[in-house]
Amino acid sequence: MKDSELQIFVDSLRYYFATNIGGTLDVAPAYHTESNDTPASEFTGIIGVSGDKQGCIYLTATRDMLGQVLLAMGEPEIDPSLFNDVIGEITNTVSGNARKVLGPGFMISVPIVVTGRPEYIHFPRNYDIGVVPFIWNGHKASLVVCLQ
Amino acid sequence: MKMLIVDDSTVMQRKIQRSITLEQVTDFLTASNGMEAVEIFRQELPELVTMDLTMPEMDGVECVKHLVEIKPDVLILVISSLSDKATTIQAMKNGAKGFLTKPFDDEQINTALEELLEEAQSDAS
């Protein structure tokens, strides 16, 4: 995966927060890794990628952050039953927006959400993994892009 | 005027409902996938629909086709993160009247719906 491809997802993430959530988003420099030691937090929204590219995109965040995101999106109160929903929706939108650049051959699945911090996430060999750490209003989270 | 919001995300359903300030819209209905949307649409026959595309059971492009078969003059605004031209064209071919890319702000969704209603009015007159 080229840096320019990873940047598509960084731009998409920035745009989502600017348009839908607000607050302060600090995106750290993205990096590539070959290890399976990628970030994983309390809630993880995963989108499968098929078509011209294969792999997955995931967004991982804490429950504290998701609660604040819900309030920032206009919810009257923090409803933990919406944590899975909101992280799935953000991951879906950030991934879907990439089609504007990557084209209709970049096909995405509906989101799958994993609750609880996994010890590690195993990726297939020969897949390129890009990690985008970010801090929103003081809450740490990460976007991970894994493409063949 | 009744409006059906079709989106598999409850957070998005609520956000869309909160965002809409058009006086014409008096009642909101919601559906979480295409199958459910067709069922509710058949019973309630809303004039206006917002339609997500990536959903389980039946996706939005397919659902648009079914809704237009039931009520050809329904006004459907597709609201999706899939911002490529091919998807837009397919949804419009199936009968959607407008397309708004997620994420959007309150002004963008109200403007898109106003344009849809104005277009329908001018077509009718």
Short mmCIF file of C-alpha atoms in Angstrom, two decimals:
data_model
loop_
_atom_site.label_atom_id
_atom_site.label_comp_id
_atom_site.label_asym_id
_atom_site.label_seq_id
_atom_site.Cartn_x
_atom_site.Cartn_y
_atom_site.Cartn_z
CA MET A 1 0.00 0.00 0.00
CA LYS A 2 1.40 3.33 -1.03
CA ASP A 3 1.47 6.26 1.37
CA SER A 4 -0.92 8.03 -0.98
CA GLU A 5 -3.45 5.20 -0.58
CA LEU A 6 -3.23 5.35 3.20
CA GLN A 7 -3.66 9.12 2.98
CA ILE A 8 -7.07 8.59 1.31
CA PHE A 9 -8.30 7.03 4.56
CA VAL A 10 -6.66 9.72 6.71
CA ASP A 11 -8.46 12.40 4.67
CA SER A 12 -11.71 10.49 4.94
CA LEU A 13 -11.33 10.20 8.73
CA ARG A 14 -10.58 13.91 9.08
CA TYR A 15 -13.57 14.82 6.92
CA TYR A 16 -15.92 12.59 8.93
CA PHE A 17 -14.93 14.16 12.25
CA ALA A 18 -15.01 17.69 10.85
CA THR A 19 -18.47 17.27 9.31
CA ASN A 20 -20.31 15.01 11.73
CA ILE A 21 -18.66 15.21 15.12
CA GLY A 22 -16.57 18.36 15.59
CA GLY A 23 -14.10 18.74 18.44
CA THR A 24 -10.33 18.54 18.15
CA LEU A 25 -8.83 15.76 16.06
CA ASP A 26 -5.08 15.26 16.15
CA VAL A 27 -3.91 12.67 13.66
CA ALA A 28 -0.41 11.30 14.36
CA PRO A 29 1.84 10.34 11.46
CA ALA A 30 0.57 7.14 9.83
CA TYR A 31 2.98 4.21 9.68
CA HIS A 32 3.27 0.84 7.95
CA THR A 33 3.87 -2.35 9.90
CA GLU A 34 4.40 -6.00 9.12
CA SER A 35 3.67 -7.23 12.62
CA ASN A 36 0.35 -8.35 14.03
CA ASP A 37 0.85 -6.02 16.96
CA THR A 38 -1.65 -3.46 15.74
CA PRO A 39 -3.70 -1.31 18.14
CA ALA A 40 -6.91 -2.76 19.54
CA SER A 41 -9.20 -1.06 22.03
CA GLU A 42 -12.54 -1.75 23.70
CA PHE A 43 -14.74 -1.43 20.58
CA THR A 44 -13.60 -2.25 17.05
CA GLY A 45 -15.63 -1.69 13.88
CA ILE A 46 -14.40 -3.82 10.98
CA ILE A 47 -15.18 -3.51 7.28
CA GLY A 48 -14.22 -6.28 4.87
CA VAL A 49 -12.77 -5.23 1.51
CA SER A 50 -13.22 -7.24 -1.68
CA GLY A 51 -13.09 -6.65 -5.44
CA ASP A 52 -10.00 -4.92 -6.85
CA LYS A 53 -8.40 -5.06 -3.40
CA GLN A 54 -8.77 -7.55 -0.57
CA GLY A 55 -8.38 -6.96 3.13
CA CYS A 56 -10.06 -5.02 5.90
CA ILE A 57 -10.30 -1.64 7.51
CA TYR A 58 -10.91 -1.24 11.20
CA LEU A 59 -11.45 1.56 13.65
CA THR A 60 -10.81 0.91 17.32
CA ALA A 61 -11.78 3.16 20.25
CA THR A 62 -12.59 3.22 23.95
CA ARG A 63 -16.11 3.25 25.39
CA ASP A 64 -15.37 6.67 26.91
CA MET A 65 -14.62 8.09 23.49
CA LEU A 66 -17.70 6.54 21.88
CA GLY A 67 -19.90 7.96 24.62
CA GLN A 68 -18.56 11.45 23.95
CA VAL A 69 -18.88 10.94 20.18
CA LEU A 70 -22.59 10.12 20.62
CA LEU A 71 -23.13 13.35 22.57
CA ALA A 72 -21.19 15.31 19.96
CA MET A 73 -23.44 13.84 17.26
CA GLY A 74 -26.51 15.18 19.08
CA GLU A 75 -27.66 12.22 21.16
CA PRO A 76 -29.35 13.54 24.32
CA GLU A 77 -27.50 11.07 26.56
CA ILE A 78 -24.85 8.35 26.45
CA ASP A 79 -26.56 5.09 25.55
CA PRO A 80 -24.03 2.21 25.69
CA SER A 81 -26.29 0.11 23.45
CA LEU A 82 -25.31 2.49 20.61
CA PHE A 83 -21.53 2.02 20.95
CA ASN A 84 -21.45 -0.87 18.45
CA ASP A 85 -23.70 1.04 16.09
CA VAL A 86 -21.68 4.26 16.09
CA ILE A 87 -18.27 2.66 15.62
CA GLY A 88 -19.66 0.50 12.81
CA GLU A 89 -21.18 3.53 11.12
CA ILE A 90 -18.00 5.63 11.34
CA THR A 91 -15.86 2.77 9.97
CA ASN A 92 -18.37 2.18 7.19
CA THR A 93 -18.46 5.84 6.16
CA VAL A 94 -14.69 6.34 6.30
CA SER A 95 -14.23 3.20 4.17
CA GLY A 96 -17.05 4.00 1.75
CA ASN A 97 -15.75 7.51 1.09
CA ALA A 98 -12.50 5.97 -0.19
CA ARG A 99 -14.42 4.69 -3.23
CA LYS A 100 -14.48 8.22 -4.57
CA VAL A 101 -10.75 7.80 -5.22
CA LEU A 102 -10.36 4.01 -5.41
CA GLY A 103 -13.41 3.47 -7.64
CA PRO A 104 -16.39 1.09 -7.60
CA GLY A 105 -14.05 -1.95 -7.70
CA PHE A 106 -13.23 -1.16 -4.07
CA MET A 107 -16.10 -3.10 -2.52
CA ILE A 108 -16.91 -2.95 1.18
CA SER A 109 -18.98 -5.14 3.48
CA VAL A 110 -21.47 -4.11 6.12
CA PRO A 111 -19.65 -3.44 9.41
CA ILE A 112 -18.84 -6.13 11.95
CA VAL A 113 -18.18 -4.93 15.50
CA VAL A 114 -15.97 -6.67 18.06
CA THR A 115 -16.43 -5.72 21.70
CA GLY A 116 -13.52 -6.26 24.12
CA ARG A 117 -9.82 -5.80 23.61
CA PRO A 118 -8.29 -8.74 21.70
CA GLU A 119 -4.76 -9.85 22.67
CA TYR A 120 -3.66 -9.49 19.09
CA ILE A 121 -5.14 -9.46 15.60
CA HIS A 122 -3.76 -11.89 13.07
CA PHE A 123 -3.49 -10.68 9.46
CA PRO A 124 -2.67 -12.87 6.45
CA ARG A 125 0.89 -12.75 5.12
CA ASN A 126 1.70 -10.40 2.24
CA TYR A 127 -0.91 -7.90 3.35
CA ASP A 128 0.25 -4.37 3.89
CA ILE A 129 -0.87 -2.84 7.17
CA GLY A 130 -1.14 0.90 7.69
CA VAL A 131 -1.85 2.34 11.12
CA VAL A 132 -3.29 5.82 11.69
CA PRO A 133 -3.23 6.72 15.40
CA PHE A 134 -5.33 9.71 16.39
CA ILE A 135 -6.57 11.59 19.43
CA TRP A 136 -10.05 13.09 19.50
CA ASN A 137 -10.82 15.48 22.37
CA GLY A 138 -8.16 13.71 24.45
CA HIS A 139 -9.32 10.16 23.61
CA LYS A 140 -6.86 7.84 21.85
CA ALA A 141 -8.08 5.70 18.94
CA SER A 142 -6.69 4.18 15.76
CA LEU A 143 -7.67 3.50 12.19
CA VAL A 144 -6.01 0.44 10.67
CA VAL A 145 -5.99 -0.33 6.95
CA CYS A 146 -4.91 -3.80 5.85
CA LEU A 147 -4.86 -4.39 2.08
CA GLN A 148 -3.28 -6.99 -0.14
CA MET B 1 -45.95 14.55 4.70
CA LYS B 2 -44.59 11.18 5.83
CA MET B 3 -40.90 10.40 5.50
CA LEU B 4 -39.25 6.99 5.74
CA ILE B 5 -35.62 6.90 6.90
CA VAL B 6 -33.88 3.70 5.77
CA ASP B 7 -30.50 3.11 7.42
CA ASP B 8 -29.00 0.13 9.25
CA SER B 9 -27.53 2.49 11.84
CA THR B 10 -29.85 3.68 14.62
CA VAL B 11 -27.44 6.55 15.29
CA MET B 12 -27.81 7.69 11.67
CA GLN B 13 -31.60 7.28 11.69
CA ARG B 14 -31.76 9.57 14.71
CA LYS B 15 -29.25 12.03 13.29
CA ILE B 16 -31.20 12.34 10.04
CA GLN B 17 -34.45 12.86 11.96
CA ARG B 18 -32.87 15.54 14.19
CA SER B 19 -31.34 17.31 11.21
CA ILE B 20 -34.51 17.75 9.18
CA THR B 21 -36.22 21.08 9.72
CA LEU B 22 -38.53 21.09 6.69
CA GLU B 23 -42.07 22.06 7.72
CA GLN B 24 -43.58 19.74 5.11
CA VAL B 25 -42.27 16.67 6.94
CA THR B 26 -44.64 15.87 9.79
CA ASP B 27 -44.16 12.15 10.45
CA PHE B 28 -41.02 10.01 10.52
CA LEU B 29 -40.86 6.25 9.98
CA THR B 30 -37.68 4.19 10.19
CA ALA B 31 -36.39 0.92 8.72
CA SER B 32 -33.07 -0.85 9.28
CA ASN B 33 -32.75 -2.72 5.99
CA GLY B 34 -34.26 -2.95 2.53
CA MET B 35 -36.70 -5.76 3.33
CA GLU B 36 -38.13 -3.91 6.33
CA ALA B 37 -38.30 -0.71 4.28
CA VAL B 38 -40.42 -2.35 1.55
CA GLU B 39 -42.80 -3.72 4.18
CA ILE B 40 -43.25 -0.37 5.94
CA PHE B 41 -43.44 1.49 2.64
CA ARG B 42 -46.27 -0.75 1.39
CA GLN B 43 -48.31 -0.05 4.53
CA GLU B 44 -47.63 3.64 5.01
CA LEU B 45 -46.89 4.90 1.47
CA PRO B 46 -44.67 7.83 2.55
CA GLU B 47 -44.03 10.60 0.03
CA LEU B 48 -40.36 11.02 0.93
CA VAL B 49 -37.61 8.45 1.61
CA THR B 50 -33.94 8.71 2.60
CA MET B 51 -32.09 5.56 1.61
CA ASP B 52 -28.75 4.18 2.80
CA LEU B 53 -27.05 1.83 0.32
CA THR B 54 -24.87 -0.60 2.29
CA MET B 55 -27.31 -2.61 4.39
CA PRO B 56 -27.89 -6.26 5.29
CA GLU B 57 -30.84 -8.30 3.93
CA MET B 58 -31.50 -6.06 0.90
CA ASP B 59 -29.20 -3.22 -0.13
CA GLY B 60 -30.38 0.29 -0.96
CA VAL B 61 -29.97 0.11 -4.74
CA GLU B 62 -32.29 -2.92 -4.88
CA CYS B 63 -34.70 -1.39 -2.37
CA VAL B 64 -35.08 1.80 -4.45
CA LYS B 65 -36.28 -0.34 -7.37
CA HIS B 66 -38.97 -2.01 -5.23
CA LEU B 67 -40.24 1.25 -3.74
CA VAL B 68 -40.54 2.90 -7.16
CA GLU B 69 -42.50 -0.13 -8.43
CA ILE B 70 -44.97 0.32 -5.55
CA LYS B 71 -45.24 4.13 -5.87
CA PRO B 72 -43.61 5.60 -8.98
CA ASP B 73 -43.80 9.22 -7.79
CA VAL B 74 -42.00 8.60 -4.47
CA LEU B 75 -39.14 11.01 -3.81
CA ILE B 76 -36.05 9.07 -2.77
CA LEU B 77 -32.86 10.73 -1.58
CA VAL B 78 -29.99 8.27 -1.39
CA ILE B 79 -27.67 9.04 1.54
CA SER B 80 -24.56 6.93 1.41
CA SER B 81 -20.85 6.81 2.09
CA LEU B 82 -20.33 5.16 -1.32
CA SER B 83 -19.33 8.33 -3.09
CA ASP B 84 -18.31 6.96 -6.50
CA LYS B 85 -20.10 7.85 -9.73
CA ALA B 86 -21.07 4.30 -10.67
CA THR B 87 -23.08 3.77 -7.48
CA THR B 88 -24.81 7.13 -7.88
CA ILE B 89 -25.76 6.35 -11.47
CA GLN B 90 -27.12 2.90 -10.54
CA ALA B 91 -29.27 4.31 -7.74
CA MET B 92 -30.62 7.06 -10.03
CA LYS B 93 -31.33 4.52 -12.80
CA ASN B 94 -33.43 2.55 -10.33
CA GLY B 95 -35.51 5.62 -9.57
CA ALA B 96 -33.78 7.65 -6.84
CA LYS B 97 -34.20 11.40 -7.36
CA GLY B 98 -31.18 12.68 -5.45
CA PHE B 99 -27.89 11.65 -3.87
CA LEU B 100 -26.17 12.95 -0.75
CA THR B 101 -22.81 11.65 0.41
CA LYS B 102 -22.19 10.77 4.06
CA PRO B 103 -20.99 12.51 6.14
CA PHE B 104 -23.28 15.52 5.76
CA ASP B 105 -24.27 18.48 7.90
CA ASP B 106 -27.78 19.71 8.70
CA GLU B 107 -27.76 22.33 5.97
CA GLN B 108 -26.73 19.85 3.29
CA ILE B 109 -29.52 17.37 4.02
CA ASN B 110 -32.21 20.07 4.24
CA THR B 111 -31.02 21.66 0.99
CA ALA B 112 -30.99 18.28 -0.77
CA LEU B 113 -34.54 17.51 0.36
CA GLU B 114 -35.79 21.01 -0.50
CA GLU B 115 -34.37 20.64 -4.01
CA LEU B 116 -36.10 17.29 -4.37
CA LEU B 117 -39.46 18.74 -3.31
CA GLU B 118 -39.07 21.82 -5.55
CA GLU B 119 -38.20 19.66 -8.53
CA ALA B 120 -41.23 17.45 -7.93
CA GLN B 121 -43.47 20.53 -7.65
CA SER B 122 -42.20 22.04 -10.89
CA ASP B 123 -42.60 18.69 -12.66
CA ALA B 124 -46.19 18.50 -11.46
CA SER B 125 -47.12 22.03 -12.58
#
